Amino acid sequence: MSPAPRPLTVLASGIFALVLTMGVARFAYTPMLAYMQPQTGLGDALAGWLAGWNYFGYLSGVLLVTRLKDLMLKDRLYRGGLLLAVLTTAMMPLGESPLLWGASRYLAGLSTAAGLMLGSGLILNWLIRHDHRGELGLHFSGLGIGIVLGGLAVELSAPLVGWRGQWWVLTLFGALLLVPAWRWLPRPDQGMPLAAHHMAGVREPSRWWLWLLQAAYLCAGFGYVINATFTVLITEQQPALAGQGGLMWLLVGLAAAPAPILWDRVARRFGYLRTLEMAYVLQVIGIVLPVWSGSLSAAVASSLLFGLTFIGIVSLVLTMVGVRYPAHPAQIMARLTLGYGVAQIVAPVVAGELSEMSGTFDGSLLMVAAIMVLGLLCLIAMQRLGSRA
C-alpha cells in the first residue's frame, strides 16, 4: 500500500496543471502577440478572432463537463487535456496559416477547460472526501504563476530566437510541467460517494440566487477577457509606454499569483458575496485607468489591479460553488462558466474590430467597465435575497 497523498502534493499537481493549461497553452498567446504581429503581419482583428476561437474551445469543453458524472471519466479527460495543452502549443510555430492558428487556439481552449474545470472539480472533490478545507485559493495561484512563468519564457527567449523559436521554448516548458501535473494527482476514489457529514447543514441557495450569480459571472467574463487578451497591445499603443507591454503582463501575473490566497482570507472575514463586490469595484477602477491616463503609473496600477482581481473573482466564485453545492460542484461550475465562456468569445472579437476601426481600445474598456458595474449590481441583489455565502 502506497502512503496517502498529502493535500499540498495534490494542490501542487493542480498548480502545475494550471501553469501548463493556462499559463502556457492559453496566456502565453498574450505576450506573444507583441512578437508575432511585427514578424508575421498579424493584425488586431485576427488576433481578436484567434482569442475568440480559444474561448470557443473553452466553451465547448465546459459544455462537455456539464454532462460528465463519472469521476474516472473526468480523470481520463483531464489527463488528455494536459497532453493536448502541450500539443497545441507545438502547433503554433508550424506555419503562418490563420486556419492552423485557429485550430491550435480552439484545441488549447479545450485543454484550458480540462485544466480549470475538471482539475478544480477533481481536486475539490478529493479535499472534501478526505476532510480537508474546501478552499481552492492555493490551487488557483497556478494561474498567476503561469502568467509570470509563461511571460518570462516569452521575454527571455525573444533576444535569442524568432517567434517560432519562442513557441518551441514554450512547448518544451509545457512538456516539463506535464510530469508533476500528471503524477501528483491521485486517481479518484471510484464508487466512494460523499459521506453525509460532508454535506451536513448545507442548504442549496434559491434558483434566483444562482441565476443572479450566473449573470454576475458572465459580466466578469467581459471584464476579464479584454485585459487578458490585449493588455500588452493596450500598453504598447500608449506613445509614452512603447516597449513596456511585456512588463505590464508580468505585473499582472505577479499580482495574480498570491491573489486567490489573499481573497480566501478576506472572504473568511466578510463572506464571499461582500468580498466579490470588493473585487468587482477594484476591477472597474483598473479597467478605466488606461482611459483616464496614458502614464506609466496608471498602466502599472491597472495591471496590478487586473491581476489581483480577475483570478480572485474566479477563485471566489468557484470556491463558493463548492461550499454551497458540495454534492455536485463541477456541474454548477460548468453552468456558470458557460456564460463566462460566451463573454470570452464575443468580447475579444468586438474589441479587436473596434480597435482596428478607431485605433484605440478606449471604447472597449469603457464598455467593459459598464458591464462590470451591472455584475456588481447582480451581487448586491443576491445579498438582498438573504442567502449568505
Short mmCIF file of C-alpha atoms in Angstrom, two decimals:
data_model
loop_
_atom_site.label_atom_id
_atom_site.label_comp_id
_atom_site.label_asym_id
_atom_site.label_seq_id
_atom_site.Cartn_x
_atom_site.Cartn_y
_atom_site.Cartn_z
CA MET A 1 0.00 0.00 0.00
CA SER A 2 1.44 3.36 -1.00
CA PRO A 3 1.09 6.20 1.52
CA ALA A 4 -1.89 8.51 1.12
CA PRO A 5 -1.01 11.68 -0.81
CA ARG A 6 -0.62 14.88 1.18
CA PRO A 7 -3.00 17.76 0.49
CA LEU A 8 -0.14 20.06 -0.53
CA THR A 9 1.04 17.50 -3.09
CA VAL A 10 -2.44 17.25 -4.58
CA LEU A 11 -2.78 21.04 -4.67
CA ALA A 12 0.68 21.30 -6.24
CA SER A 13 -0.42 18.99 -9.06
CA GLY A 14 -3.23 21.41 -9.78
CA ILE A 15 -0.85 24.37 -9.74
CA PHE A 16 1.41 22.67 -12.31
CA ALA A 17 -1.65 21.81 -14.40
CA LEU A 18 -2.86 25.42 -14.40
CA VAL A 19 0.60 26.72 -15.29
CA LEU A 20 0.54 24.32 -18.25
CA THR A 21 -3.04 24.70 -19.49
CA MET A 22 -3.49 28.39 -18.64
CA GLY A 23 -0.02 29.92 -18.40
CA VAL A 24 1.41 28.16 -21.47
CA ALA A 25 -1.44 26.90 -23.66
CA ARG A 26 -3.62 29.98 -23.12
CA PHE A 27 -1.96 33.03 -21.59
CA ALA A 28 1.39 32.87 -23.41
CA TYR A 29 -0.55 33.97 -26.50
CA THR A 30 -1.00 37.45 -24.98
CA PRO A 31 2.71 38.45 -24.72
CA MET A 32 3.46 36.52 -27.92
CA LEU A 33 1.19 38.90 -29.86
CA ALA A 34 3.75 41.67 -29.44
CA TYR A 35 6.32 39.49 -31.26
CA MET A 36 4.05 37.79 -33.77
CA GLN A 37 2.45 40.98 -35.09
CA PRO A 38 5.62 42.64 -36.44
CA GLN A 39 7.13 39.35 -37.64
CA THR A 40 4.05 37.84 -39.28
CA GLY A 41 1.76 40.82 -40.04
CA LEU A 42 -0.90 39.53 -37.64
CA GLY A 43 -3.49 42.33 -37.23
CA ASP A 44 -5.62 43.29 -34.24
CA ALA A 45 -8.77 41.88 -35.83
CA LEU A 46 -7.24 38.44 -36.48
CA ALA A 47 -5.68 38.50 -33.01
CA GLY A 48 -9.16 39.01 -31.58
CA TRP A 49 -10.64 36.25 -33.73
CA LEU A 50 -7.93 33.81 -32.63
CA ALA A 51 -8.67 34.67 -29.00
CA GLY A 52 -12.34 34.12 -29.74
CA TRP A 53 -11.56 30.65 -31.13
CA ASN A 54 -9.63 29.89 -27.96
CA TYR A 55 -12.64 30.75 -25.85
CA PHE A 56 -14.96 28.85 -28.17
CA GLY A 57 -12.84 25.78 -27.50
CA TYR A 58 -13.04 26.53 -23.79
CA LEU A 59 -16.82 26.83 -24.00
CA SER A 60 -17.03 23.54 -25.91
CA GLY A 61 -15.07 21.88 -23.14
CA VAL A 62 -17.31 23.38 -20.49
CA LEU A 63 -20.41 22.08 -22.30
CA LEU A 64 -18.86 18.62 -22.21
CA VAL A 65 -18.10 18.93 -18.50
CA THR A 66 -21.76 19.67 -17.73
CA ARG A 67 -22.66 16.18 -19.00
CA LEU A 68 -19.97 14.28 -17.10
CA LYS A 69 -20.76 12.50 -13.85
CA ASP A 70 -18.31 9.59 -13.70
CA LEU A 71 -15.16 10.59 -11.78
CA MET A 72 -12.94 8.12 -13.61
CA LEU A 73 -14.03 9.50 -16.99
CA LYS A 74 -13.38 13.04 -15.75
CA ASP A 75 -9.92 11.95 -14.66
CA ARG A 76 -9.11 10.46 -18.07
CA LEU A 77 -10.33 13.54 -19.94
CA TYR A 78 -8.41 15.78 -17.56
CA ARG A 79 -5.16 13.95 -18.28
CA GLY A 80 -5.94 14.05 -22.00
CA GLY A 81 -6.33 17.80 -21.66
CA LEU A 82 -2.83 18.06 -20.17
CA LEU A 83 -1.38 16.28 -23.20
CA LEU A 84 -3.45 18.46 -25.53
CA ALA A 85 -2.02 21.62 -23.94
CA VAL A 86 1.49 20.60 -24.98
CA LEU A 87 0.47 19.50 -28.48
CA THR A 88 -1.50 22.66 -29.27
CA THR A 89 1.40 24.85 -28.19
CA ALA A 90 3.59 22.92 -30.63
CA MET A 91 1.10 23.64 -33.44
CA MET A 92 1.62 27.41 -33.36
CA PRO A 93 5.13 27.51 -34.95
CA LEU A 94 4.31 25.01 -37.69
CA GLY A 95 3.11 27.68 -40.12
CA GLU A 96 1.50 31.11 -40.56
CA SER A 97 -1.94 29.96 -41.64
CA PRO A 98 -4.88 31.56 -39.78
CA LEU A 99 -6.61 28.16 -40.02
CA LEU A 100 -3.69 26.43 -38.31
CA TRP A 101 -3.54 29.08 -35.62
CA GLY A 102 -7.30 28.99 -35.18
CA ALA A 103 -7.27 25.19 -34.77
CA SER A 104 -4.44 25.50 -32.24
CA ARG A 105 -6.30 28.12 -30.23
CA TYR A 106 -9.56 26.12 -30.30
CA LEU A 107 -7.88 22.94 -29.08
CA ALA A 108 -5.92 24.93 -26.50
CA GLY A 109 -9.29 26.14 -25.24
CA LEU A 110 -10.38 22.54 -24.75
CA SER A 111 -7.24 21.89 -22.72
CA THR A 112 -7.95 25.00 -20.65
CA ALA A 113 -11.41 23.69 -19.78
CA ALA A 114 -9.82 20.42 -18.68
CA GLY A 115 -7.18 22.11 -16.54
CA LEU A 116 -9.50 24.66 -14.95
CA MET A 117 -12.90 22.98 -14.72
CA LEU A 118 -12.09 19.26 -14.48
CA GLY A 119 -8.91 19.84 -12.48
CA SER A 120 -10.60 22.17 -9.98
CA GLY A 121 -13.53 19.77 -9.57
CA LEU A 122 -11.31 16.72 -9.08
CA ILE A 123 -9.10 18.47 -6.53
CA LEU A 124 -12.05 19.96 -4.64
CA ASN A 125 -13.70 16.54 -4.61
CA TRP A 126 -10.52 14.96 -3.20
CA LEU A 127 -10.21 17.63 -0.50
CA ILE A 128 -13.82 17.25 0.63
CA ARG A 129 -13.71 13.44 0.60
CA HIS A 130 -10.59 13.45 2.76
CA ASP A 131 -11.96 16.02 5.23
CA HIS A 132 -9.70 18.93 4.26
CA ARG A 133 -10.80 22.55 3.97
CA GLY A 134 -12.59 23.05 0.65
CA GLU A 135 -10.68 26.18 -0.37
CA LEU A 136 -9.05 26.47 -3.78
CA GLY A 137 -7.04 29.65 -3.26
CA LEU A 138 -3.67 27.87 -3.30
CA HIS A 139 -4.75 25.83 -6.32
CA PHE A 140 -5.79 28.92 -8.30
CA SER A 141 -2.48 30.63 -7.58
CA GLY A 142 -1.30 28.49 -10.51
CA LEU A 143 -2.96 30.95 -12.90
CA GLY A 144 -0.87 33.87 -11.71
CA ILE A 145 2.27 31.75 -11.52
CA GLY A 146 1.52 30.57 -15.06
CA ILE A 147 1.24 34.13 -16.34
CA VAL A 148 4.60 35.02 -14.79
CA LEU A 149 6.47 31.90 -15.93
CA GLY A 150 4.91 31.87 -19.40
CA GLY A 151 5.64 35.58 -19.81
CA LEU A 152 9.23 35.11 -18.66
CA ALA A 153 9.70 32.26 -21.14
CA VAL A 154 8.48 34.56 -23.92
CA GLU A 155 10.58 37.56 -22.92
CA LEU A 156 13.81 35.69 -22.11
CA SER A 157 13.75 33.74 -25.36
CA ALA A 158 12.94 36.78 -27.53
CA PRO A 159 16.54 38.03 -27.95
CA LEU A 160 17.70 34.54 -28.91
CA VAL A 161 15.08 33.23 -31.33
CA GLY A 162 12.24 34.41 -33.56
CA TRP A 163 8.55 33.92 -32.86
CA ARG A 164 8.64 30.27 -33.95
CA GLY A 165 11.51 29.52 -31.59
CA GLN A 166 9.62 31.19 -28.75
CA TRP A 167 6.69 28.82 -29.29
CA TRP A 168 9.08 25.85 -29.28
CA VAL A 169 10.54 27.05 -25.97
CA LEU A 170 7.00 27.21 -24.57
CA THR A 171 6.32 23.69 -25.86
CA LEU A 172 9.38 22.31 -24.06
CA PHE A 173 8.40 24.15 -20.89
CA GLY A 174 4.90 22.68 -21.13
CA ALA A 175 6.27 19.16 -21.53
CA LEU A 176 8.25 19.57 -18.30
CA LEU A 177 5.16 20.83 -16.45
CA LEU A 178 3.17 17.82 -17.64
CA VAL A 179 5.14 15.37 -15.48
CA PRO A 180 4.21 16.60 -11.95
CA ALA A 181 0.73 17.65 -13.08
CA TRP A 182 0.07 14.08 -14.18
CA ARG A 183 1.90 12.13 -11.47
CA TRP A 184 0.92 14.03 -8.33
CA LEU A 185 -2.86 13.96 -8.76
CA PRO A 186 -4.22 10.69 -7.32
CA ARG A 187 -6.79 8.75 -9.24
CA PRO A 188 -10.30 9.50 -7.95
CA ASP A 189 -11.90 7.25 -5.37
CA GLN A 190 -14.23 5.39 -7.68
CA GLY A 191 -17.52 4.38 -6.10
CA MET A 192 -16.95 6.19 -2.79
CA PRO A 193 -19.78 8.74 -2.51
CA LEU A 194 -19.60 11.79 -0.32
CA ALA A 195 -20.46 10.92 3.26
CA ALA A 196 -23.46 12.51 4.93
CA HIS A 197 -21.28 14.64 7.22
CA HIS A 198 -19.66 16.29 4.21
CA MET A 199 -22.99 17.88 3.34
CA ALA A 200 -24.44 18.31 6.83
CA GLY A 201 -26.08 21.69 7.32
CA VAL A 202 -25.66 22.76 3.72
CA ARG A 203 -28.82 24.14 2.10
CA GLU A 204 -28.56 24.98 -1.58
CA PRO A 205 -29.49 28.58 -2.46
CA SER A 206 -32.62 29.53 -4.37
CA ARG A 207 -32.88 29.38 -8.14
CA TRP A 208 -32.92 33.19 -8.37
CA TRP A 209 -29.71 33.37 -6.35
CA LEU A 210 -27.99 31.06 -8.83
CA TRP A 211 -29.30 32.97 -11.87
CA LEU A 212 -28.01 36.25 -10.44
CA LEU A 213 -24.63 34.64 -9.77
CA GLN A 214 -24.58 33.39 -13.34
CA ALA A 215 -25.31 36.90 -14.65
CA ALA A 216 -22.63 38.44 -12.45
CA TYR A 217 -20.09 35.85 -13.60
CA LEU A 218 -20.99 36.48 -17.26
CA CYS A 219 -20.19 40.18 -16.67
CA ALA A 220 -16.90 39.15 -15.07
CA GLY A 221 -16.09 37.25 -18.26
CA PHE A 222 -16.23 40.52 -20.21
CA GLY A 223 -14.08 42.26 -17.59
CA TYR A 224 -11.51 39.51 -17.71
CA VAL A 225 -11.10 38.81 -21.38
CA ILE A 226 -10.32 42.27 -22.74
CA ASN A 227 -7.32 42.68 -20.46
CA ALA A 228 -6.30 39.02 -20.70
CA THR A 229 -6.11 39.29 -24.49
CA PHE A 230 -5.00 42.87 -25.11
CA THR A 231 -3.07 44.12 -22.04
CA VAL A 232 0.22 44.12 -23.97
CA LEU A 233 -1.30 45.85 -27.02
CA ILE A 234 -3.18 48.43 -24.93
CA THR A 235 0.09 49.36 -23.24
CA GLU A 236 2.07 49.46 -26.49
CA GLN A 237 -0.48 51.83 -28.07
CA GLN A 238 0.36 54.50 -25.46
CA PRO A 239 3.13 56.65 -27.01
CA ALA A 240 4.97 57.01 -23.70
CA LEU A 241 4.83 53.27 -22.94
CA ALA A 242 6.21 51.68 -26.11
CA GLY A 243 8.18 48.57 -25.25
CA GLN A 244 6.59 48.21 -21.79
CA GLY A 245 3.79 45.79 -22.72
CA GLY A 246 5.67 42.65 -21.68
CA LEU A 247 6.48 44.21 -18.31
CA MET A 248 2.82 45.05 -17.70
CA TRP A 249 1.87 41.44 -18.42
CA LEU A 250 4.43 40.19 -15.91
CA LEU A 251 2.96 42.57 -13.33
CA VAL A 252 -0.46 41.02 -13.98
CA GLY A 253 0.98 37.61 -13.16
CA LEU A 254 2.87 38.81 -10.09
CA ALA A 255 -0.34 40.30 -8.68
CA ALA A 256 -2.40 37.25 -9.62
CA ALA A 257 -0.12 34.62 -8.04
CA PRO A 258 -0.90 35.42 -4.36
CA ALA A 259 -4.35 36.89 -5.07
CA PRO A 260 -6.51 33.75 -4.58
CA ILE A 261 -4.92 33.06 -1.19
CA LEU A 262 -5.41 36.68 -0.12
CA TRP A 263 -9.04 36.71 -1.28
CA ASP A 264 -9.67 33.47 0.64
CA ARG A 265 -8.55 35.22 3.83
CA VAL A 266 -10.74 38.26 3.14
CA ALA A 267 -13.73 36.01 2.40
CA ARG A 268 -13.34 34.23 5.75
CA ARG A 269 -13.97 37.57 7.45
CA PHE A 270 -16.52 39.28 5.20
CA GLY A 271 -18.18 36.39 3.37
CA TYR A 272 -17.95 35.51 -0.31
CA LEU A 273 -20.51 37.99 -1.65
CA ARG A 274 -19.10 41.07 0.07
CA THR A 275 -15.60 40.03 -0.95
CA LEU A 276 -16.72 39.58 -4.57
CA GLU A 277 -18.23 43.07 -4.51
CA MET A 278 -14.86 44.48 -3.41
CA ALA A 279 -13.13 42.63 -6.25
CA TYR A 280 -15.61 43.94 -8.84
CA VAL A 281 -15.15 47.56 -7.70
CA LEU A 282 -11.37 47.27 -7.84
CA GLN A 283 -11.50 45.69 -11.30
CA VAL A 284 -13.68 48.52 -12.66
CA ILE A 285 -11.12 51.02 -11.40
CA GLY A 286 -8.33 49.06 -13.06
CA ILE A 287 -10.21 48.89 -16.37
CA VAL A 288 -10.81 52.64 -16.67
CA LEU A 289 -7.33 53.76 -15.55
CA PRO A 290 -5.73 53.40 -19.04
CA VAL A 291 -8.58 55.50 -20.48
CA TRP A 292 -8.11 58.19 -17.85
CA SER A 293 -4.33 58.39 -18.16
CA GLY A 294 -1.63 57.17 -20.52
CA SER A 295 1.06 57.41 -17.83
CA LEU A 296 3.31 54.59 -16.65
CA SER A 297 1.86 54.77 -13.13
CA ALA A 298 -1.67 54.31 -14.47
CA ALA A 299 -0.58 51.34 -16.58
CA VAL A 300 1.19 49.73 -13.61
CA ALA A 301 -1.81 50.27 -11.31
CA SER A 302 -4.19 48.91 -13.97
CA SER A 303 -2.07 45.77 -14.48
CA LEU A 304 -1.76 45.12 -10.74
CA LEU A 305 -5.50 45.64 -10.15
CA PHE A 306 -6.40 43.35 -13.03
CA GLY A 307 -4.05 40.61 -11.81
CA LEU A 308 -5.31 40.98 -8.25
CA THR A 309 -8.99 40.81 -9.16
CA PHE A 310 -9.60 38.61 -12.20
CA ILE A 311 -8.29 35.41 -10.64
CA GLY A 312 -9.73 36.41 -7.27
CA ILE A 313 -13.19 36.57 -8.84
CA VAL A 314 -12.79 33.14 -10.46
CA SER A 315 -11.41 31.60 -7.27
CA LEU A 316 -14.09 33.12 -5.04
CA VAL A 317 -16.97 32.13 -7.31
CA LEU A 318 -15.83 28.55 -7.83
CA THR A 319 -14.94 28.08 -4.16
CA MET A 320 -18.33 29.48 -3.16
CA VAL A 321 -19.96 26.99 -5.52
CA GLY A 322 -18.02 24.17 -3.84
CA VAL A 323 -19.23 25.34 -0.44
CA ARG A 324 -22.88 25.84 -1.45
CA TYR A 325 -23.18 22.82 -3.76
CA PRO A 326 -20.91 20.12 -2.24
CA ALA A 327 -22.78 17.23 -3.86
CA HIS A 328 -22.23 18.39 -7.46
CA PRO A 329 -19.81 21.35 -7.66
CA ALA A 330 -18.41 20.54 -11.12
CA GLN A 331 -21.83 20.73 -12.77
CA ILE A 332 -22.64 24.13 -11.20
CA MET A 333 -19.12 25.38 -12.00
CA ALA A 334 -19.61 24.37 -15.61
CA ARG A 335 -23.05 26.01 -15.80
CA LEU A 336 -21.63 29.31 -14.52
CA THR A 337 -18.69 29.07 -16.86
CA LEU A 338 -20.97 28.80 -19.89
CA GLY A 339 -21.86 32.49 -19.58
CA TYR A 340 -18.27 33.36 -18.74
CA GLY A 341 -17.18 31.50 -21.87
CA VAL A 342 -19.73 33.24 -24.12
CA ALA A 343 -18.33 36.59 -22.97
CA GLN A 344 -14.82 35.36 -23.75
CA ILE A 345 -15.85 34.54 -27.33
CA VAL A 346 -17.70 37.77 -28.06
CA ALA A 347 -15.60 40.36 -26.23
CA PRO A 348 -12.16 39.94 -27.88
CA VAL A 349 -13.70 39.86 -31.36
CA VAL A 350 -15.66 43.06 -30.72
CA ALA A 351 -12.70 44.74 -29.04
CA GLY A 352 -10.33 43.79 -31.84
CA GLU A 353 -12.68 45.11 -34.53
CA LEU A 354 -13.35 48.35 -32.60
CA SER A 355 -9.62 48.88 -32.07
CA GLU A 356 -8.85 48.41 -35.74
CA MET A 357 -11.55 50.93 -36.68
CA SER A 358 -10.76 53.56 -34.05
CA GLY A 359 -7.07 52.97 -33.41
CA THR A 360 -7.63 52.73 -29.67
CA PHE A 361 -9.07 50.35 -27.05
CA ASP A 362 -10.68 53.17 -25.02
CA GLY A 363 -14.22 52.46 -26.24
CA SER A 364 -13.90 48.75 -25.48
CA LEU A 365 -12.56 49.43 -21.98
CA LEU A 366 -15.41 51.81 -21.13
CA MET A 367 -17.96 49.30 -22.44
CA VAL A 368 -16.47 46.54 -20.31
CA ALA A 369 -16.37 48.78 -17.22
CA ALA A 370 -20.11 49.41 -17.60
CA ILE A 371 -20.77 45.67 -17.91
CA MET A 372 -18.78 45.02 -14.73
CA VAL A 373 -20.96 47.57 -12.90
CA LEU A 374 -24.01 45.54 -13.98
CA GLY A 375 -22.34 42.47 -12.50
CA LEU A 376 -21.78 44.33 -9.25
CA LEU A 377 -25.50 45.17 -9.11
CA CYS A 378 -26.29 41.45 -9.51
CA LEU A 379 -24.12 40.64 -6.50
CA ILE A 380 -25.89 43.32 -4.45
CA ALA A 381 -29.24 41.81 -5.48
CA MET A 382 -28.03 38.38 -4.31
CA GLN A 383 -27.37 39.84 -0.87
CA ARG A 384 -30.86 41.33 -0.84
CA LEU A 385 -32.26 37.83 -1.32
CA GLY A 386 -30.88 36.99 2.09
CA SER A 387 -28.75 33.93 1.15
CA ARG A 388 -25.48 34.20 2.97
CA ALA A 389 -22.45 32.62 1.30
#
